[in-house]
Short mmCIF file of C-alpha atoms and ligand atoms in Angstrom, two decimals:
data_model
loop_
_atom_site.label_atom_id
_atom_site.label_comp_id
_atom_site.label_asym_id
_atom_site.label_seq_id
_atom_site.Cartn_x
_atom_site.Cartn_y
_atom_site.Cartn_z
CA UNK A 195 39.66 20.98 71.36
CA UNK A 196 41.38 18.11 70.23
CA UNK A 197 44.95 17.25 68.48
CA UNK A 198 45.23 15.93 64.94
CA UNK A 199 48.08 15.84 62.48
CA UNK A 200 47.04 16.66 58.49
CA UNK A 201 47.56 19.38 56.15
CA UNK A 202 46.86 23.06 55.81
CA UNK A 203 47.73 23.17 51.81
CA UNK A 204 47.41 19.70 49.32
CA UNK A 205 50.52 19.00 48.33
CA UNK A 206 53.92 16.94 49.64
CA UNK A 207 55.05 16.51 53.32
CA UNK A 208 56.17 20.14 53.99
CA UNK A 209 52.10 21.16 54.20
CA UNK A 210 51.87 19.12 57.10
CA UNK A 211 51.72 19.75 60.77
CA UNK A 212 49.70 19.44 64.21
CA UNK A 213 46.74 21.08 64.81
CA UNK A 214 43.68 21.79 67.40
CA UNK A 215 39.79 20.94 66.22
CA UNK A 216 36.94 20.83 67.87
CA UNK A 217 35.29 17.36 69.18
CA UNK A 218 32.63 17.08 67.02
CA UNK A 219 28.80 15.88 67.47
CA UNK A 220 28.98 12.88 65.15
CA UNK A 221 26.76 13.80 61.91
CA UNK A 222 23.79 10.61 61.70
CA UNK A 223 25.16 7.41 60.94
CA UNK A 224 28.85 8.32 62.34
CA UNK A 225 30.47 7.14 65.75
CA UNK A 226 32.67 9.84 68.17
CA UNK A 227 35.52 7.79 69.19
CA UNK A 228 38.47 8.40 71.36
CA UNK A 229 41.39 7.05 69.04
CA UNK A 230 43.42 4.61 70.57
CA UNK A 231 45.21 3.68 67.32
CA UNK A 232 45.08 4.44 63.63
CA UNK A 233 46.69 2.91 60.50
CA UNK A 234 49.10 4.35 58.18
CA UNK A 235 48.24 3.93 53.97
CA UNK A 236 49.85 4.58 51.03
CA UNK A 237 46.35 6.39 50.30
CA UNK A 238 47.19 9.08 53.30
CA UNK A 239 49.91 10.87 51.12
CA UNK A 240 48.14 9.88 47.67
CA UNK A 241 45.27 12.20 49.30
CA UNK A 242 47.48 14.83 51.19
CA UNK A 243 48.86 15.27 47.86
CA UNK A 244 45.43 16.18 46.13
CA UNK A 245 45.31 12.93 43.83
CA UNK A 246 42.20 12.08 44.87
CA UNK A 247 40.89 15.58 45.11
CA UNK A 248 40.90 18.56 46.67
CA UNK A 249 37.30 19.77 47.65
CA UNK A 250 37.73 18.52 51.56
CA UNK A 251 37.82 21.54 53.87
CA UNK A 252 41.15 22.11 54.97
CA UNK A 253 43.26 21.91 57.45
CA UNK A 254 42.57 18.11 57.15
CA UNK A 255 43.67 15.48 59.22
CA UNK A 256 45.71 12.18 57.87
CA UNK A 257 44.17 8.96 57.86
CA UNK A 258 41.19 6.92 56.92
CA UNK A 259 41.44 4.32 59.62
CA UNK A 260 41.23 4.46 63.60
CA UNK A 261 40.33 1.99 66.25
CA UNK A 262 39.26 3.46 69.78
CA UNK A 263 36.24 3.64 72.22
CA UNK A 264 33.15 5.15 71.32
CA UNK A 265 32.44 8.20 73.12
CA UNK A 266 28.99 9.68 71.09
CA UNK A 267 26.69 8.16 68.87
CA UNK A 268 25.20 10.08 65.87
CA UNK A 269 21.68 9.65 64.89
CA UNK A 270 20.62 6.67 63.51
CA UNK A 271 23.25 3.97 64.62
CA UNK A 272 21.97 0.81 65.78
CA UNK A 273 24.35 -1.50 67.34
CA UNK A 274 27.03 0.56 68.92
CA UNK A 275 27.10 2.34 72.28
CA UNK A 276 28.92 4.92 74.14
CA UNK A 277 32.09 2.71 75.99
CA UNK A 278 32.26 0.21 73.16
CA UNK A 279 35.56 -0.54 71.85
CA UNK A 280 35.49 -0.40 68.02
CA UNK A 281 37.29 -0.37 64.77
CA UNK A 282 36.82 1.04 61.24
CA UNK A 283 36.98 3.78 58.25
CA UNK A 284 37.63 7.76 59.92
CA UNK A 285 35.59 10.23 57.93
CA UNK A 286 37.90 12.79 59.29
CA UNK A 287 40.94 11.69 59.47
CA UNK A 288 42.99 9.11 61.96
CA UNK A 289 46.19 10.40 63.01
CA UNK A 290 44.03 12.64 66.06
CA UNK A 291 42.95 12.26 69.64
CA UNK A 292 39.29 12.08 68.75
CA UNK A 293 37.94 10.40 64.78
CA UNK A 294 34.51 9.98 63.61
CA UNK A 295 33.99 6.76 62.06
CA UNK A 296 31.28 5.83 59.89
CA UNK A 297 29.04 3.21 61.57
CA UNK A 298 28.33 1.09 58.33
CA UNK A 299 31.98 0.39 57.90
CA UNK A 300 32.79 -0.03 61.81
CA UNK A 301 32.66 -2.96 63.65
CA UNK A 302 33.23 -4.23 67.19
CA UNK A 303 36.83 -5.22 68.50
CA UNK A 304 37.07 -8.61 70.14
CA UNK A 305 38.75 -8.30 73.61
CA UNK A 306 41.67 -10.28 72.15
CA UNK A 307 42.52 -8.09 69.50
CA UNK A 308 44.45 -5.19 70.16
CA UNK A 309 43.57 -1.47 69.34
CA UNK A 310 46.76 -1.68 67.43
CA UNK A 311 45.81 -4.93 65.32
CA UNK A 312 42.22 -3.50 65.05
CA UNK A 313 43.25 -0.48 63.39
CA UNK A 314 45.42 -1.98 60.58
CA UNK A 315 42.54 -4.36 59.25
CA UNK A 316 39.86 -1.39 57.63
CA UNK A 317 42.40 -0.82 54.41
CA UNK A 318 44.95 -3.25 53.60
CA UNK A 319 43.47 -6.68 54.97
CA UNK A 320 40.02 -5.42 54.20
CA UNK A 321 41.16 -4.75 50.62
CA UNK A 322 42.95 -8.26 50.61
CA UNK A 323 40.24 -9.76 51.70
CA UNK A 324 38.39 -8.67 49.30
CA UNK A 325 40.75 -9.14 46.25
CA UNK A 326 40.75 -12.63 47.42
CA UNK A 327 37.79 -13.60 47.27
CA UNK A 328 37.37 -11.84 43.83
CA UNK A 329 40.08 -14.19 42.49
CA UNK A 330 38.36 -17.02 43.86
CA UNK A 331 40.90 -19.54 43.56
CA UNK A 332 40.26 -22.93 44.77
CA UNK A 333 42.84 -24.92 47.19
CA UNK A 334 45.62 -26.02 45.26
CA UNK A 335 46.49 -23.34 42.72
CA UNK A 336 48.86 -20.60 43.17
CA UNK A 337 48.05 -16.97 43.57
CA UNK A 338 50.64 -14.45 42.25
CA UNK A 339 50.78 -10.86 44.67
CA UNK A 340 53.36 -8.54 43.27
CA UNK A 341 54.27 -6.51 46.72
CA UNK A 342 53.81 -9.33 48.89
CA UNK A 343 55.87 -7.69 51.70
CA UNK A 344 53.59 -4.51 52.32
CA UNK A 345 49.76 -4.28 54.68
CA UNK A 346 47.81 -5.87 51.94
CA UNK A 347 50.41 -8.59 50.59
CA UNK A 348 51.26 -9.35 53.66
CA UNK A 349 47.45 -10.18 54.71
CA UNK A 350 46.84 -11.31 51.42
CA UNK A 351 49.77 -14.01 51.69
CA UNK A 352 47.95 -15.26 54.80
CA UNK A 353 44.18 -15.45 53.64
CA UNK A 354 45.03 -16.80 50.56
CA UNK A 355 47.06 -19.73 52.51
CA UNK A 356 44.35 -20.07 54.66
CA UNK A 357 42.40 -21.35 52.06
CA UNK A 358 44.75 -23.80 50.71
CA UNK A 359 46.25 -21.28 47.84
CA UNK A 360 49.38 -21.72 47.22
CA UNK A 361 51.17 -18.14 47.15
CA UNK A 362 54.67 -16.71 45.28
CA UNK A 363 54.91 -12.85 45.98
CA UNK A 364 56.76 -10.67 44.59
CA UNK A 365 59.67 -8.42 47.41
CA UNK A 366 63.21 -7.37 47.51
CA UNK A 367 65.53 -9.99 48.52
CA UNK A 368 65.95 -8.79 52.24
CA UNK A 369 62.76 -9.57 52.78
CA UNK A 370 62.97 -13.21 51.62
CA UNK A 371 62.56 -14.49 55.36
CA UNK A 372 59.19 -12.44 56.19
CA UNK A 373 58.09 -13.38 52.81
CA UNK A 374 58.33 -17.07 53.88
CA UNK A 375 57.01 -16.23 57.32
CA UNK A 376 53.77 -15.34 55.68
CA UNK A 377 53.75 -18.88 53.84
CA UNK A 378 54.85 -17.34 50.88
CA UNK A 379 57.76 -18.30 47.90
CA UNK A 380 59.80 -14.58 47.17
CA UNK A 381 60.46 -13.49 44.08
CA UNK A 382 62.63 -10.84 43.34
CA UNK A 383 60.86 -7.89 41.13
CA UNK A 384 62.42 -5.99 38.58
CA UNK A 385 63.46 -6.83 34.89
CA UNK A 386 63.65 -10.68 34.40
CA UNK A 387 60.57 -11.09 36.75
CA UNK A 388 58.54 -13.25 34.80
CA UNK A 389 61.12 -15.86 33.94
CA UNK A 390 61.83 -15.82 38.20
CA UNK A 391 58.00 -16.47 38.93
CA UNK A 392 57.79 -19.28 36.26
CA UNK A 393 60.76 -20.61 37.63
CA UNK A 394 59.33 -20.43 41.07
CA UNK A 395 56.00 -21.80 40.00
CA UNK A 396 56.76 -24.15 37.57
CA UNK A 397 52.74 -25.16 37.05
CA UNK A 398 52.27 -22.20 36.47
CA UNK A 399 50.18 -19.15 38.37
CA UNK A 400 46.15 -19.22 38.11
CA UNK A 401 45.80 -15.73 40.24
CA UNK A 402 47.67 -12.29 40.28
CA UNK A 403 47.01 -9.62 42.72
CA UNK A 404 48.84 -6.48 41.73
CA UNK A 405 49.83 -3.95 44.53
CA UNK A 406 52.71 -2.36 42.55
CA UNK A 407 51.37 -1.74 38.45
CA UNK A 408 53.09 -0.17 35.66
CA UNK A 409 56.25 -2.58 34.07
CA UNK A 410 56.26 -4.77 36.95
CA UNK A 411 52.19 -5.90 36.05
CA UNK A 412 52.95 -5.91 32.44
CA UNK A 413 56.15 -8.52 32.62
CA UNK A 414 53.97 -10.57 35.02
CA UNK A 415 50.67 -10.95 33.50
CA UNK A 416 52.55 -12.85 30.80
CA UNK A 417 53.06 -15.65 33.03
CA UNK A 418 48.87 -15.64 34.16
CA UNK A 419 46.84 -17.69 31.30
CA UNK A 420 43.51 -16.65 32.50
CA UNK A 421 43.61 -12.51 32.58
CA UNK A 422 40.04 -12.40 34.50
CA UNK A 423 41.49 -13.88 37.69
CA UNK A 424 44.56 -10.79 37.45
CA UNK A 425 43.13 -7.82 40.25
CA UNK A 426 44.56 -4.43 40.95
CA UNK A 427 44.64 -2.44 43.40
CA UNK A 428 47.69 0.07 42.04
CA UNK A 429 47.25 0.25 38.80
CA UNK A 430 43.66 -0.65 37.67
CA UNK A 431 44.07 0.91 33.98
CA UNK A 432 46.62 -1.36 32.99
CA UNK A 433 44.84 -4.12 34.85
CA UNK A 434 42.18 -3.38 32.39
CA UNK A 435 44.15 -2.99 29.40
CA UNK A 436 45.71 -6.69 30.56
CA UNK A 437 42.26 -8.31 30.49
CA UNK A 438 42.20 -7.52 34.29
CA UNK A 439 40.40 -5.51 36.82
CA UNK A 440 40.54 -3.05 40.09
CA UNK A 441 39.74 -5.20 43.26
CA UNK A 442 36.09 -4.58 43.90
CA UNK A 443 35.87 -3.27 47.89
CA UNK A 444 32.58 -4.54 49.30
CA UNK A 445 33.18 -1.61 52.55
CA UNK A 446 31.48 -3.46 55.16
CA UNK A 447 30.78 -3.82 58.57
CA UNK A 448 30.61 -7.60 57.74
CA UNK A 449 33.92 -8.21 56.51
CA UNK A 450 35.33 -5.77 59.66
CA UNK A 451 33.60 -8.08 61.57
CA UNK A 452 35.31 -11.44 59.89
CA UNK A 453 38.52 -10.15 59.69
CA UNK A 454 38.70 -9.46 63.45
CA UNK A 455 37.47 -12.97 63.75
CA UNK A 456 40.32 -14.27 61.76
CA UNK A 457 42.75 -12.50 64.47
CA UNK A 458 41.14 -13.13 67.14
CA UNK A 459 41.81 -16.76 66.19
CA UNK A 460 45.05 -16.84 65.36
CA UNK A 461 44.83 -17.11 61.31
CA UNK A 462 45.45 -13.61 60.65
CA UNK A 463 48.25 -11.45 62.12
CA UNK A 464 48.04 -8.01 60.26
CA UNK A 465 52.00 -8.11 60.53
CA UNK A 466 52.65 -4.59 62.38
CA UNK A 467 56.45 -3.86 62.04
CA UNK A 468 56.17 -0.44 63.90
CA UNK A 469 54.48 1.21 66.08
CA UNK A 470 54.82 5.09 66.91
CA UNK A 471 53.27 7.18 68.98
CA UNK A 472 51.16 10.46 66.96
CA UNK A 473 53.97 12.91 67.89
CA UNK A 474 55.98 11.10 65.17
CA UNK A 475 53.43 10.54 62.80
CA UNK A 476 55.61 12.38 60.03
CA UNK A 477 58.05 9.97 60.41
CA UNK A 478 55.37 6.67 60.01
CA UNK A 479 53.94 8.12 57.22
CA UNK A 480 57.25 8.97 55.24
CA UNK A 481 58.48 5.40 55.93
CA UNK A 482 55.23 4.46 53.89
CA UNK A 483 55.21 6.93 51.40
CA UNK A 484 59.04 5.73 50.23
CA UNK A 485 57.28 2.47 48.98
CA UNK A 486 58.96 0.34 50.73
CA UNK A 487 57.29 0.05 54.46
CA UNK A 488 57.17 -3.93 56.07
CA UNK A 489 53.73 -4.63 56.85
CA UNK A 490 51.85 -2.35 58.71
CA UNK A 491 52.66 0.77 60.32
CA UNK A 492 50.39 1.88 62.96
CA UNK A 493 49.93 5.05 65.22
CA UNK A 494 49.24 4.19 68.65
CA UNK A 495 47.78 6.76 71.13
CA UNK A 496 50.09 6.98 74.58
N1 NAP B 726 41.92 0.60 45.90
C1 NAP B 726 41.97 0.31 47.18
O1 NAP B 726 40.95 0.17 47.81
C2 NAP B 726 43.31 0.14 47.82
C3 NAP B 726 43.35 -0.33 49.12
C4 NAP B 726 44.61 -0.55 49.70
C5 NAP B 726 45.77 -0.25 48.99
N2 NAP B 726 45.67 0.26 47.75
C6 NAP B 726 46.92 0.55 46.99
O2 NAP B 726 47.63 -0.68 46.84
C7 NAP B 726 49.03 -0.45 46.86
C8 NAP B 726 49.69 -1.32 47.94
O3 NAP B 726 49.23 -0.90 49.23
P1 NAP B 726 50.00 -1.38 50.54
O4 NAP B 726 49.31 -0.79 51.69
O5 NAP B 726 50.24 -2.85 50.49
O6 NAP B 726 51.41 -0.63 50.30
P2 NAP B 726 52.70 -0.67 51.20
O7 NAP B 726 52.45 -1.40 52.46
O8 NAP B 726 53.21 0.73 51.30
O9 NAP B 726 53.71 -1.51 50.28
C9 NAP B 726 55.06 -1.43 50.56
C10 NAP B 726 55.73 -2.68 50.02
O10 NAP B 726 55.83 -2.62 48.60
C11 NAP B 726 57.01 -3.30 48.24
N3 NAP B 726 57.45 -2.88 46.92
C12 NAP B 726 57.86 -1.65 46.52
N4 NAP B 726 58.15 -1.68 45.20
C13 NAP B 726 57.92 -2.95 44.78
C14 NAP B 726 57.99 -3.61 43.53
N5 NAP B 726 58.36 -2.96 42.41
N6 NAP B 726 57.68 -4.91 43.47
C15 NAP B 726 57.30 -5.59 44.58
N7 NAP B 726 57.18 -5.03 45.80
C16 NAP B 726 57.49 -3.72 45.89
C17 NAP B 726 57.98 -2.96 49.31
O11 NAP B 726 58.83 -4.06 49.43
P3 NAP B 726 60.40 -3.98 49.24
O12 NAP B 726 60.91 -3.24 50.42
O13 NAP B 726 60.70 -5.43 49.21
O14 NAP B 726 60.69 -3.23 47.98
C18 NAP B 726 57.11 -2.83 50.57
O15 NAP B 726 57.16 -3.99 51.35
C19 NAP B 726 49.19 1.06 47.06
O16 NAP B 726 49.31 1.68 45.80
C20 NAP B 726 47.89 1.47 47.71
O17 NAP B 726 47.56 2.84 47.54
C21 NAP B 726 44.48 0.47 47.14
#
């Protein structure tokens, strides 16, 4: 048997707790891996809660993203091998001694890289990544995130610099330093937001990334002149209604692969502000689900 933490009911934090499962024979296509360290997501507690269904067996483990060392291979996989040290998206939940991951969204972990660093890249700089390039912005303009100081601002911020984009994201004032750590000019949100960013980018803003939604995305679309480079991943309805879109994930292997790369190398740090070991995953994943978690949180196996 092996340890997880999820859920016995859908619903808030009191439905979870720590349970025993068995070690599974990964299904075809999946990967058996000994977790060495998972991510924590905003979309852990939006599922725990049932907002994104409720037809998964239960009890159910937290998580949808684990880095570790392959210990079976399910029928199928080509390119990964019992002892390989991998990262990517759990199909059965992260926070737990043992995850299956599937092998079309896993990819190898560079010795460099850390299991720690590995596990944080499948959601929020995978999603970055991908809003990114969706954007499309050439060097020289200026790329808007509202909630530049969480996972995916914070590695949006850094691929978007990469590139030559200039970035102004939107955080609470304490986190003006780590904002400008990432390369990025803060803004504070909240009512008056729109006259702070045009302030703040007084050429204007070719690019917004939404990670928050609701008021915050209306006030600062006004300030974006072309709507089809505004991207949500928060609040893709009033994206929509804004002339905007939901970031379109590409869930690949590939761009696993490319982020690791980019740490490997130095360009990309996936900014982990705590680390905690799974007895206390309660704790990591009520930091995130207040809304206002630095970076990435990530569970690391002792
Ligand atoms: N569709 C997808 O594939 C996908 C993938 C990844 C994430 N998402 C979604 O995208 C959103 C962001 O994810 P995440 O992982 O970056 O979240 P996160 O790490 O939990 O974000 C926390 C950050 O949000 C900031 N924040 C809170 N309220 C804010 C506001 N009104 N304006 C600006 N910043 C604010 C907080 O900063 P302060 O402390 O400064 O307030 C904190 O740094 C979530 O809703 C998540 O579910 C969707």
């Amino acid at each position: 048997m092996s340890k997880a933490f999820g859920y016995r009911a859908y619903g808030g934090p009191e439905n979870q707790e720590f349970f025993d499962r068995p070690v599974p024979d990964p299904r075809p296509g999946r990967l058996l891996i000994a977790v060495r360290a998972a991510g924590v997501n905003p979309v852990d507690w939006k599922i725990r809660n049932g907002w994104l269904g409720t037809d998964a067996p239960l009890p159910r483990a937290l998580g949808v993203e684990a880095a570790g060392v392959v210990e079976r291979v399910g029928a199928g996989v080509e390119g990964f091998a019992v002892g390989d040290e991998v990262f990517g998206v759990t199909l059965d939940g992260g926070y737990a001694r043992h995850a299956q991951l599937d092998a079309a969204e896993a990819a190898h972990k560079p010795p460099g890289v850390s299991f720690a660093a590995a596990a944080a890249l499948p959601v929020a700089a995978a999603t970055a990544y991908d809003a990114v390039e969706q954007i499309a912005l050439e060097p020289g303009r200026t790329l808007l995130v509202l909630g530049v100081g969480g996972g995916v601002g914070s590695a949006a911020a850094q691929i978007a610099r990469a590139r030559g984009v200039h970035v102004v994201g939107t955080a609470a004032d304490r986190n003006r330093g780590y904002v400008e750590e990432l390369g990025a000019t803060q803004v504070r949100y909240g009512e008056g937001v729109a006259d702070r960013i045009r302030a703040a980018a007084p050429e204007g803003v070719d690019g917004l990334l939404d990670l928050i939604g609701g008021a915050d995305l209306r006030e600062a679309a006004a300030v974006l002149a072309d709507r089809t480079r505004l991207v949500s991943t928060a609040d893709p309805d009033t994206a929509a209604a804004l002339g905007g879109s939901a970031v379109r994930r590409t869930h690949g292997g590939a761009t696993l692969g490319e982020l690791a790369r980019l740490v490997a190398s130095g360009d990309l740090d996936p900014r982990i502000t705590a680390t905690y070991p799974l007895d206390r995953a309660a704790e990591a994943l009520a930091e995130v689900e207040s809304g206002h978690a630095r970076g990435k949180l990530v569970l690391v196996m002792e």
